[in-house]
XYZ file of C-alpha atoms in Angstrom:
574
model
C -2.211 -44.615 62.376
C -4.359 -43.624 59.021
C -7.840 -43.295 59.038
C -8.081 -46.320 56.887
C -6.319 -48.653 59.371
C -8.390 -47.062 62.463
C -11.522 -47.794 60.844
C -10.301 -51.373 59.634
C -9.175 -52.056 63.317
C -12.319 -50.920 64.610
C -14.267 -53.111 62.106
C -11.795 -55.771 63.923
C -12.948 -55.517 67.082
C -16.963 -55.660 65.940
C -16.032 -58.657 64.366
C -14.664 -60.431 67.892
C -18.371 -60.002 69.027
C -18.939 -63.609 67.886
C -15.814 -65.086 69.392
C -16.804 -63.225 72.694
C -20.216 -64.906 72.602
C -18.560 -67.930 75.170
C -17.872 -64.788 77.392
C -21.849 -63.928 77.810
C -24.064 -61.755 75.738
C -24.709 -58.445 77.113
C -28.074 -58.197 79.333
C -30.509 -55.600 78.746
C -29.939 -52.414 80.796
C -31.373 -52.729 84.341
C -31.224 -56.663 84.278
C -28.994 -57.728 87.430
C -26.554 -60.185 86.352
C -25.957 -61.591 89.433
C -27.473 -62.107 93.183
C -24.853 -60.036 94.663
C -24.806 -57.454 92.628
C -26.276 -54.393 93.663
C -27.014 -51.510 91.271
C -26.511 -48.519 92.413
C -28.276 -44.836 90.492
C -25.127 -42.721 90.180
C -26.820 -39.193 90.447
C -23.692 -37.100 91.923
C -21.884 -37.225 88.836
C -24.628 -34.839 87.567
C -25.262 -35.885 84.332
C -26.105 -34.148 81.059
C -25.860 -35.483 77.660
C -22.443 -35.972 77.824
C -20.018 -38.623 80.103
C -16.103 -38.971 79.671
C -14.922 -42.304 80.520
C -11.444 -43.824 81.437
C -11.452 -47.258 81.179
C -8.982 -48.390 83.881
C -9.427 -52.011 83.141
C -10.573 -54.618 81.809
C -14.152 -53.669 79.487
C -15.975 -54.233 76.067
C -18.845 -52.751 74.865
C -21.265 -54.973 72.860
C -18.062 -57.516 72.620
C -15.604 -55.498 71.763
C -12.558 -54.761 74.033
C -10.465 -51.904 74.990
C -7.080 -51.304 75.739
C -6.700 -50.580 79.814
C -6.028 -46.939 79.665
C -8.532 -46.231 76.640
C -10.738 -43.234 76.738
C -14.776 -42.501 75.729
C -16.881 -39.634 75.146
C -20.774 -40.619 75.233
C -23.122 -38.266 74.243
C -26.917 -37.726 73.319
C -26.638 -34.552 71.847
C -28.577 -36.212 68.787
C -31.319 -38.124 71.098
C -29.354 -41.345 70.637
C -26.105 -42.765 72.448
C -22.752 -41.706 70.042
C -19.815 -43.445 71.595
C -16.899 -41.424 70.349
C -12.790 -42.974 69.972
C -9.675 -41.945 68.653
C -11.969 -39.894 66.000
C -14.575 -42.680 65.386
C -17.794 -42.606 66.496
C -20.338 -45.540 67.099
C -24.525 -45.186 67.579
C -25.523 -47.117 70.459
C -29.242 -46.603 70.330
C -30.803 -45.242 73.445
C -28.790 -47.669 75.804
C -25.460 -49.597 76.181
C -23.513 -51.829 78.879
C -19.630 -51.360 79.576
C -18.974 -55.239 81.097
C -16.203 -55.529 83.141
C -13.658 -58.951 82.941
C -11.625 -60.121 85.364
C -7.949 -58.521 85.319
C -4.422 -59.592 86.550
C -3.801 -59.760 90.404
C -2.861 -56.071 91.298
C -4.156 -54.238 88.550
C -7.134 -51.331 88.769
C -10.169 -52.761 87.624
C -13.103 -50.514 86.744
C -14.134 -46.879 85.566
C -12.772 -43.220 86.291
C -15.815 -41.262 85.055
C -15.629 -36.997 84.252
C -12.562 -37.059 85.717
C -13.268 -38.041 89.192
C -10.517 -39.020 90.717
C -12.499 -42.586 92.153
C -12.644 -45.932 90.928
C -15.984 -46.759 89.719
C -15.952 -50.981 90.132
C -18.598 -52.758 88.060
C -20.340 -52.477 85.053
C -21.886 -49.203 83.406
C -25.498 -49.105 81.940
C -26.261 -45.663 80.241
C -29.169 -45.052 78.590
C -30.601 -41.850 77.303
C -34.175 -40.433 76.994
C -33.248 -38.326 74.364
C -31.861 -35.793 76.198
C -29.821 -36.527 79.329
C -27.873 -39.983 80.164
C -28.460 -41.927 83.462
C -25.912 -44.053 84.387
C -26.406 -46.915 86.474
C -23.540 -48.690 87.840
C -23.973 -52.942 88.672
C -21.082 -53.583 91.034
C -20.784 -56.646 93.320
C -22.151 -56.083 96.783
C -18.632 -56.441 98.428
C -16.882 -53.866 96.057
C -19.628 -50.986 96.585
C -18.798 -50.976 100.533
C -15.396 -50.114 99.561
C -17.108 -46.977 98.120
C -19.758 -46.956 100.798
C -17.850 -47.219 104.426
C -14.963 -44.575 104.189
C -17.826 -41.697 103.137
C -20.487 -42.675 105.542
C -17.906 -42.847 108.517
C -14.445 -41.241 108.633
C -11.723 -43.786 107.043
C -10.429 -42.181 110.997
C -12.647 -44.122 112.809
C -11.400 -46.697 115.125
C -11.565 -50.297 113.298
C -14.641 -51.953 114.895
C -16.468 -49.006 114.228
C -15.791 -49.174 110.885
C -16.644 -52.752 111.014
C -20.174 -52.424 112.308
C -20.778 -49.538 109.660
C -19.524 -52.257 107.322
C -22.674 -54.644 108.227
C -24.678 -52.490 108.792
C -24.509 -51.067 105.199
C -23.744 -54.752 103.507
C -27.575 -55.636 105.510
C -29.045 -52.042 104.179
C -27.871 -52.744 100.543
C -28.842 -56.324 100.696
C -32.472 -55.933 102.246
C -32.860 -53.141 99.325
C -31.789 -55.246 96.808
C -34.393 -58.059 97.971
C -36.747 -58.079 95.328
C -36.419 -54.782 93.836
C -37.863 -53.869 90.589
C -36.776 -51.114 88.375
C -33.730 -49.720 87.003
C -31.927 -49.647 90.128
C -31.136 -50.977 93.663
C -29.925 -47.836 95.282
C -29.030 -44.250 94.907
C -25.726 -43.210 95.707
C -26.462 -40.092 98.220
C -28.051 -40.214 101.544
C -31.518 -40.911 100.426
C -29.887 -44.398 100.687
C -25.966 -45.064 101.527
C -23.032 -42.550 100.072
C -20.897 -44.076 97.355
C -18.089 -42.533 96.028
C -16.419 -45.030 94.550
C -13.078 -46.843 95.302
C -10.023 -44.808 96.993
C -7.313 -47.373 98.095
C -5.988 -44.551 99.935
C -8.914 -45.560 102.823
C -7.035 -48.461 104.257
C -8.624 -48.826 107.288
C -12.182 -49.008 105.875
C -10.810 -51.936 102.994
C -9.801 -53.589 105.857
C -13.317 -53.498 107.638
C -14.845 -54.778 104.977
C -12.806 -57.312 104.255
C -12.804 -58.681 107.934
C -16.593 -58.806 107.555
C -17.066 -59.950 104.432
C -20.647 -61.737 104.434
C -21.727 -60.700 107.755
C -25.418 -59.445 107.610
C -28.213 -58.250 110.596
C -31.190 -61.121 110.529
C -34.404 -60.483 111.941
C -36.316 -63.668 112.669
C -34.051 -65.340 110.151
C -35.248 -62.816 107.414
C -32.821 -59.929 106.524
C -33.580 -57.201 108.445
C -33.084 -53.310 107.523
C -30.368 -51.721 109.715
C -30.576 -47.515 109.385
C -27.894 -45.751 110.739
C -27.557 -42.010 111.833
C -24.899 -39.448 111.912
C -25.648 -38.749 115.901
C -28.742 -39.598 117.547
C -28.366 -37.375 120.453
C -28.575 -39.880 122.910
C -31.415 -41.672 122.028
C -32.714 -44.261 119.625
C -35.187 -43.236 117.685
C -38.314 -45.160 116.564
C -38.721 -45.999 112.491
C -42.499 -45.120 113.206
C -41.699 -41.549 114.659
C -39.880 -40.841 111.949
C -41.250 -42.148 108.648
C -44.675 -43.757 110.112
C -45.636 -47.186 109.426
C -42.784 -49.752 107.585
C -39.970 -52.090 108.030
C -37.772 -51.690 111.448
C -40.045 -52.256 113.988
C -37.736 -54.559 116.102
C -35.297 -51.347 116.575
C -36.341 -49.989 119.974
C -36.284 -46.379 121.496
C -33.702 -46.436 124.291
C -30.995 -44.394 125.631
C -27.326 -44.465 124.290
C -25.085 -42.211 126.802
C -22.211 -43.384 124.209
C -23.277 -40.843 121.362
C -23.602 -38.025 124.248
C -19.775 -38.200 125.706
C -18.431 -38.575 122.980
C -17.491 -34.908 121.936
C -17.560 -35.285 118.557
C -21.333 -35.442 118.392
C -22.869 -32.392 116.926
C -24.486 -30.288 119.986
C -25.220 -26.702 119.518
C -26.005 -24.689 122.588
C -27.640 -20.939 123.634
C -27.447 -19.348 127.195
C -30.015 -17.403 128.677
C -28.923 -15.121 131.938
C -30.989 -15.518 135.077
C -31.385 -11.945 134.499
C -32.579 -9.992 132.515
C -31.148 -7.286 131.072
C -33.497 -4.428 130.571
C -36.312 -6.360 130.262
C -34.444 -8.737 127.791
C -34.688 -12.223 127.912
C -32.120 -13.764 125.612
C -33.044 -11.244 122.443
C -36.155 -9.372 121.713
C -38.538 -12.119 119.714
C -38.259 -14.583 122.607
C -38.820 -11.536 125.327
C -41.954 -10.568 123.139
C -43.419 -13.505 123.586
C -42.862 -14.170 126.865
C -44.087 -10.606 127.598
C -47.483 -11.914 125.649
C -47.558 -15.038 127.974
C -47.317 -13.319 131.202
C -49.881 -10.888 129.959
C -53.229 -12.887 130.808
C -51.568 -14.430 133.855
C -50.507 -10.732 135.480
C -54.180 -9.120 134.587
C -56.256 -11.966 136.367
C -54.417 -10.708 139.392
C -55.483 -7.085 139.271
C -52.152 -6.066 137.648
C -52.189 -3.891 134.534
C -51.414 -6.616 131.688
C -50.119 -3.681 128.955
C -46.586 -4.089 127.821
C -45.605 -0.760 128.941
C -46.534 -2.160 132.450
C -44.947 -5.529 132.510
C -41.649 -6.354 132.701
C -39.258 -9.548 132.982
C -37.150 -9.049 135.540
C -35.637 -12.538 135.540
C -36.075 -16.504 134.173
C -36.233 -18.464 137.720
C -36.431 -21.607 135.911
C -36.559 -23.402 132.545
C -37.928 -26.691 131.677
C -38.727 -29.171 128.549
C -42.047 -31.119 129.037
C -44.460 -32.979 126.195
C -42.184 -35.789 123.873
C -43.169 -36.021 120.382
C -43.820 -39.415 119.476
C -44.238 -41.085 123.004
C -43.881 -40.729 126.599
C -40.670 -42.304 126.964
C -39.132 -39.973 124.068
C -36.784 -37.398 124.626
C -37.479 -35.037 122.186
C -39.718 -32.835 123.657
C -42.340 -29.886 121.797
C -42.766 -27.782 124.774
C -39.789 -25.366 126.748
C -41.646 -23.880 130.096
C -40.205 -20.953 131.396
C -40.753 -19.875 135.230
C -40.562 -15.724 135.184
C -40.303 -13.323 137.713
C -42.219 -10.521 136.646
C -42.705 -6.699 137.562
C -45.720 -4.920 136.922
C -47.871 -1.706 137.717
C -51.193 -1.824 139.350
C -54.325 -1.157 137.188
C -55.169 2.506 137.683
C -58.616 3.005 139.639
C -61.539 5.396 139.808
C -61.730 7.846 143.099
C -63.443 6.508 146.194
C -65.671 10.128 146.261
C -65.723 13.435 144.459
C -64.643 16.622 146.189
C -67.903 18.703 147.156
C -68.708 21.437 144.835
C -70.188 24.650 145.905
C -71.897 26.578 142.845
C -71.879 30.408 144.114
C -67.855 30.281 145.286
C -65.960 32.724 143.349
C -62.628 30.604 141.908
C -59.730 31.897 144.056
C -57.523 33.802 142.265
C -53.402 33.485 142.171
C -50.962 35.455 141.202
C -49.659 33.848 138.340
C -50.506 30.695 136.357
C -49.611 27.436 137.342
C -49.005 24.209 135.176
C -51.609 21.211 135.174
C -50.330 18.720 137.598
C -48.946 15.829 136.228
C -50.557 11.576 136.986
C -48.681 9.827 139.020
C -46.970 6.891 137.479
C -47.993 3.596 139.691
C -44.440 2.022 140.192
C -43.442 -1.468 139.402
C -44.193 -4.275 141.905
C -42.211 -7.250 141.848
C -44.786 -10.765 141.950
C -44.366 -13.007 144.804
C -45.061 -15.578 142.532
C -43.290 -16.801 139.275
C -45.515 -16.780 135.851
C -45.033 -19.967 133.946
C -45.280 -19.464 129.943
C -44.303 -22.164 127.556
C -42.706 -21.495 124.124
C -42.978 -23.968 121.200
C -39.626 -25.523 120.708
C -39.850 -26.449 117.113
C -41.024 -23.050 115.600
C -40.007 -20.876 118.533
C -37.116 -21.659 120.450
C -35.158 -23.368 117.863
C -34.664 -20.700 115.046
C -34.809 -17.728 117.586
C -32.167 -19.383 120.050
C -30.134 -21.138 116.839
C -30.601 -24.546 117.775
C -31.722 -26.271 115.025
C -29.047 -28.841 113.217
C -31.602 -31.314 111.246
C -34.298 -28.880 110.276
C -36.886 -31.892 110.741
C -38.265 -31.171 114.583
C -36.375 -33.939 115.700
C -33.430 -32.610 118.267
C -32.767 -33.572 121.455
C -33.051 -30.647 123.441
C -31.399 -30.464 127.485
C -30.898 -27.650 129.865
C -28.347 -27.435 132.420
C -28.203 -24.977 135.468
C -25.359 -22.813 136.140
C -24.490 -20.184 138.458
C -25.822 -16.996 136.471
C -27.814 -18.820 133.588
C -29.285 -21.693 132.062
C -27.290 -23.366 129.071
C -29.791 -25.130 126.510
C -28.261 -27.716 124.559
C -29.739 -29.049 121.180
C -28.434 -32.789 119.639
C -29.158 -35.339 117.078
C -27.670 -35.289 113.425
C -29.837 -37.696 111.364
C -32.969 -39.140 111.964
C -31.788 -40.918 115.063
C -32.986 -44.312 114.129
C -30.287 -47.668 114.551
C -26.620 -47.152 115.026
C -25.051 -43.839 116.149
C -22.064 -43.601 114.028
C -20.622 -40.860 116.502
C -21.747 -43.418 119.268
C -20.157 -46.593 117.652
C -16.902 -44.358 117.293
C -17.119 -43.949 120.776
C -17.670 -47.077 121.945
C -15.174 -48.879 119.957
C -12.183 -46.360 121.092
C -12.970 -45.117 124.630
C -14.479 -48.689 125.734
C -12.866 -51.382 123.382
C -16.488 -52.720 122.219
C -16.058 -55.305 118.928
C -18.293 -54.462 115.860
C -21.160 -57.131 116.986
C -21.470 -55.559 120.741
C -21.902 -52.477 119.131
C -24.726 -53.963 116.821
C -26.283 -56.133 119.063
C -26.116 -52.103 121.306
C -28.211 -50.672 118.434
C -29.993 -53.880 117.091
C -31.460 -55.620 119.818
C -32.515 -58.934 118.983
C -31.066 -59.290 116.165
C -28.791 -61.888 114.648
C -25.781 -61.609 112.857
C -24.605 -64.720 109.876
C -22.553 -65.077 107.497
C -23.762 -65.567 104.376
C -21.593 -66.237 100.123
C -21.782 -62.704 98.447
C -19.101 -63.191 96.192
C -19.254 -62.516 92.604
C -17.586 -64.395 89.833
C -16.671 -61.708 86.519
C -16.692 -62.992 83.193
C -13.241 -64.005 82.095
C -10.639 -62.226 80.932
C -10.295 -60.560 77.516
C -7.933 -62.136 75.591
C -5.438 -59.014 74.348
C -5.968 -60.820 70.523
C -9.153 -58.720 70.993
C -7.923 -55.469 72.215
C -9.217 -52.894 69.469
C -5.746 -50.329 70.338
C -2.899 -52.725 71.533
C -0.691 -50.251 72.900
C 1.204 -48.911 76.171
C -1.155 -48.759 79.198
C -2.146 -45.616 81.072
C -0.988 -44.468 84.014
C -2.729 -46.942 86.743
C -3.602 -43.829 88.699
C -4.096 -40.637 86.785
C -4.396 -37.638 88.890
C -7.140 -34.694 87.588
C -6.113 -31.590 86.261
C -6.377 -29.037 89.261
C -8.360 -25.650 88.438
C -6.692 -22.733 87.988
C -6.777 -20.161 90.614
C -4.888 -17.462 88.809
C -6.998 -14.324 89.886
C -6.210 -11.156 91.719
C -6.485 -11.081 95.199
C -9.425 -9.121 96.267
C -9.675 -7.294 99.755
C -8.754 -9.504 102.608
C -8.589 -12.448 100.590
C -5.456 -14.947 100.995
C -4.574 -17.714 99.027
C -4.570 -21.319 100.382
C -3.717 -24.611 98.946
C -5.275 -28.682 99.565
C -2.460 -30.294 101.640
C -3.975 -31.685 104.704
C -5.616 -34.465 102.764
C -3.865 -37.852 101.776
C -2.612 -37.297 98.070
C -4.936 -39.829 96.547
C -8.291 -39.063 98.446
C -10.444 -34.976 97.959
C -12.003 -32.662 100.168
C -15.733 -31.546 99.270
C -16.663 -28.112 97.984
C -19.576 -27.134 99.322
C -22.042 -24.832 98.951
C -22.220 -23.649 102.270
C -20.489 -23.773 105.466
C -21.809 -26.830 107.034
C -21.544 -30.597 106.125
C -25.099 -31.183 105.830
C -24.717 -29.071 102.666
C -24.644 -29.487 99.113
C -21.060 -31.053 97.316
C -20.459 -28.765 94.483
C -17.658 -30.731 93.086
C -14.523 -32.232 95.068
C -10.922 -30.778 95.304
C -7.647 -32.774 95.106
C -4.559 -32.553 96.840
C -2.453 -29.603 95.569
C -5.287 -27.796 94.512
C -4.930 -23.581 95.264
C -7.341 -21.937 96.250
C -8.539 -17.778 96.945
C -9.523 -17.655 100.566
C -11.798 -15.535 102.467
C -13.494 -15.126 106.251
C -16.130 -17.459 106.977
C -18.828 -16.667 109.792
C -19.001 -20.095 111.025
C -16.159 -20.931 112.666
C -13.726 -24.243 111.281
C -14.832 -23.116 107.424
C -13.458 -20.560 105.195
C -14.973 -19.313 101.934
C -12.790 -20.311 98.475
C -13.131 -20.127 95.151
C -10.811 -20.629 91.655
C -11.503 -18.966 88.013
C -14.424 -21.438 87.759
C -16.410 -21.799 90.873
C -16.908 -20.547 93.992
C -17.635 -22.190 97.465
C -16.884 -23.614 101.019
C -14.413 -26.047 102.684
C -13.203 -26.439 106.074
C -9.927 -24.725 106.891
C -8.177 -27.460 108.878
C -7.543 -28.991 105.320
C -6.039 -26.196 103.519
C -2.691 -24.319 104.152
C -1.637 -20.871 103.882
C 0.736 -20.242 100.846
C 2.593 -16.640 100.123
């Protein structure tokens, strides 16, 4: 095609703007379009002045239409919007709406954006400040839980799980949306809900939301907020212990022995012998500060309270007392610590001096004879134990490494064995509403539905069904398509990185099988899951291996980034 007959084609499709019209005028960026239509902040794309777009479906931009397949570059590299196509180039002004039309039955419908592999299902709103592009995404309530449920519980997950996580995020997203003001509903990392777009590879999870389509917590007959946690380490948590005053109030603090057997809940753990080992309880920044607890205790009864005259000889008991946040809570500030303790006596003065006489001549000896030496008192073992307690958010938890949240807010237990005590630290998440680790349980060692489950974590609460359907504008007629031409593939994959350097010392390479072919595996930026997602990883992709120190994760990188996944997805390849 000449440059001529581009440019008249484009002119074309600026010119169906007025026969569009019946289809709807664009709304201003941040206007919602419809009641159940959430808009959701997409901030893990990590935007700069530039977006690639794939237009899997059915779009115009200020009334004109695109072939399915066709392909955008945006940038603000001039402090305005440039939409760049098959070598032309249109000036958006600071803002612009992609509106998605309805499509034929089976086809993809939405957005594949910097090459991420997920189907973004709504319509796009970029503006620019000048500088960077935000880009916020209006997609109907129904079609952002696709996007929502598989990432904020395992597409694994028994089904009524799944369901409840459904509601529970369909009644988070619709309480948010209540009235808000702004740009945007909803981010799409956990500051609210994860959304990662549409993966029809998460079959299970469609099929959740589906089944529940509508279904939404009420409080009072007013839609109530349902927060969620990863594991809340067998107790509910209060919204007021945890964020102070706001909405939530009617979840209540009580015991869920659903999240704690199921072994999937995160639980780190530390031993301490009943015994110590020269002197050492557990390692040497808990023993010093024992050793400065028993001081005061072991002086007030005549013993010598120096550190070179104390010792621990063994923990004869350990306890947790004071909750944070209430007397029924089970997080607890304080770990008390019943010692048995050795210690010297305080040296004292000499009941009476030897007599003197003044005119004695000193005896005389042979030969010389060394000074005698003191007598060391020896070590006394205490009838009684000494009791010290030990902070447990700034103590015990980094020295013993217990801590999973970093926000003071584990569960911590302690169990009695034969030679030691075994402390036990839980809760991933804030704690407050549904366990997702307890629902899990629930619905596949005990056969609970979705609404027992809720009703487990919502007391009080009502569920009802309520219309969030959304009707799209109609669909593009192809008279209107700017590039009439074959259609993409409905499904392209993303060019894999290459991983083409040496080996380096006990390096090995690996590739991305253990995944389904259509879904990723997060690259993070260090070895846990509470950690950063550097970018995601597709099926096939090879990677360079190396040793991890926490156990499950290795260390990878390619010849453009570097990081950490967990090994059970990855394969070794000669």
């Amino acid at each position: 095609m000449t440059k001529r007959r581009a440019f008249k084609r484009w002119i074309a499709g600026l010119s169906a703007l007025v026969m569009l019209l019946t289809i709807g005028l664009a709304l201003p960026v941040g206007a919602r379009a419809e009641k159940n239509t959430v808009r959701v902040l997409l901030t893990r794309l990590n935007l700069t002045d530039r977006l690639e777009i794939a237009l899997d479906g059915s779009y115009t931009l200020d009334g004109m239409s695109f072939q399915r397949g066709s392909r955008l570059v945006l940038s603000c590299a001039t402090g305005r919007i440039m939409v760049y196509y098959e070598g032309m180039a249109l000036d958006s002004g600071k803002e612009l709406v992609l509106t998605r039309h309805q499509a034929a039955e089976g086809l993809e419908n939405g957005l594949r954006l910097n090459g991420d592999y997920a189907l973004y299902r709504g319509d796009l709103h970029v503006k620019t400040d000048g500088k960077m592009l935000t880009a916020v995404l209006h997609i109907p309530i129904e079609e952002y839980l696709l996007g929502v449920v598989p990432y904020e519980m395992s597409d694994s997950f028994p089904l009524e799980a799944l369901k409840a996580q459904a509601v529970a995020a369909r009644t988070y997203a619709l309480y948010k949306m209540r009235g808000a003001s702004g740009a945007y509903d909803l981010v799409d990392n956990t500051n609210d809900q994860v959304f990662r777009g549409y993966n029809a590879s998460n079959e299970r999870a469609i099929r959740a939301v589906q089944e529940t389509a509508g279904v939404a917590c009420y409080n009072n007959g007013a839609l109530a907020i349902c927060y969620y946690t990863a594991s809340n380490g067998g107790q509910v948590e209060l919204v007021r212990n945890v964020w102070g005053k706001g909405e939530g109030d009617y979840i209540t603090m009580h015991d869920d022995p659903y999240d704690v057997e199921n072994p999937e809940s995160v639980v780190k753990s530390a031993a301490i012998a009943k015994t110590a080992k020269d002197g050492i309880v557990y390692n040497q920044q808990l023993t010093d500060y024992l050793l400065d607890g028993v001081s005061e205790a072991v002086t007030a009864l005549g013993y010598s309270g120096d550190a070179a005259d104390t010792r621990i000889a063994g923990v004869a008991g350990i306890s947790l007392h004071t909750p944070q946040g209430g007397t029924s809570a089970k997080v607890m500030t304080q770990m008390r610590f019943d010692l048995t303790v050795q210690c010297r006596q305080k040296p004292t003065a000499a009941m009476q001096d030897e007599e003197v006489n003044l005119f004695a001549m000193p005896e005389t000896t042979p030969e010389a004879t060394s000074a005698p030496q003191p007598t060391q008192a020896p070590f006394v073992t205490l009838e009684q134990t000494v009791q010290v307690d030990v902070p447990v958010f700034s103590a015990i938890e980094p020295w013993l490494g217990l801590s999973i949240n970093g926000s003071n807010n584990e569960i911590l237990t302690v169990r009695e064995e034969n030679d030691r005590y075994v402390i036990e630290s839980r809760r991933y998440g804030h704690g407050v509403g549904m366990s997702q680790r307890g629902a899990q349980w629930m619905a596949g060692q005990y056969g609970w539905t979705y609404d027992q489950i809720l009703r487990f974590y919502y007391p009080g609460l009502a569920l009802k069904k309520t219309d969030t359907q959304v009707t799209l504008p109609p669909t593009v007629s192809a008279a209107f398509l700017t590039t009439p031409g074959p259609a993409a593939t409905p499904t392209p994959r993303p060019t894999l990185m290459p991983a083409s350097d040496q080996l380096k010392a006990g390096e090995w390479r690996v590739k991305v099988t253990q995944i389904s072919a259509n879904s990723s595996l997060n690259l993070r930026s260090a070895p846990s899951t509470a950690s950063d997602v550097l970018r995601v990883l597709y099926y096939g992709q090879e990677l360079l291996a190396s040793p991890c120190d926490e156990e499950g994760w290795i260390k990878v990188r390619t010849d453009v980034t570097e990081g950490y996944v967990m090994e059970k997805f990855v394969e070794k390849i000669e």
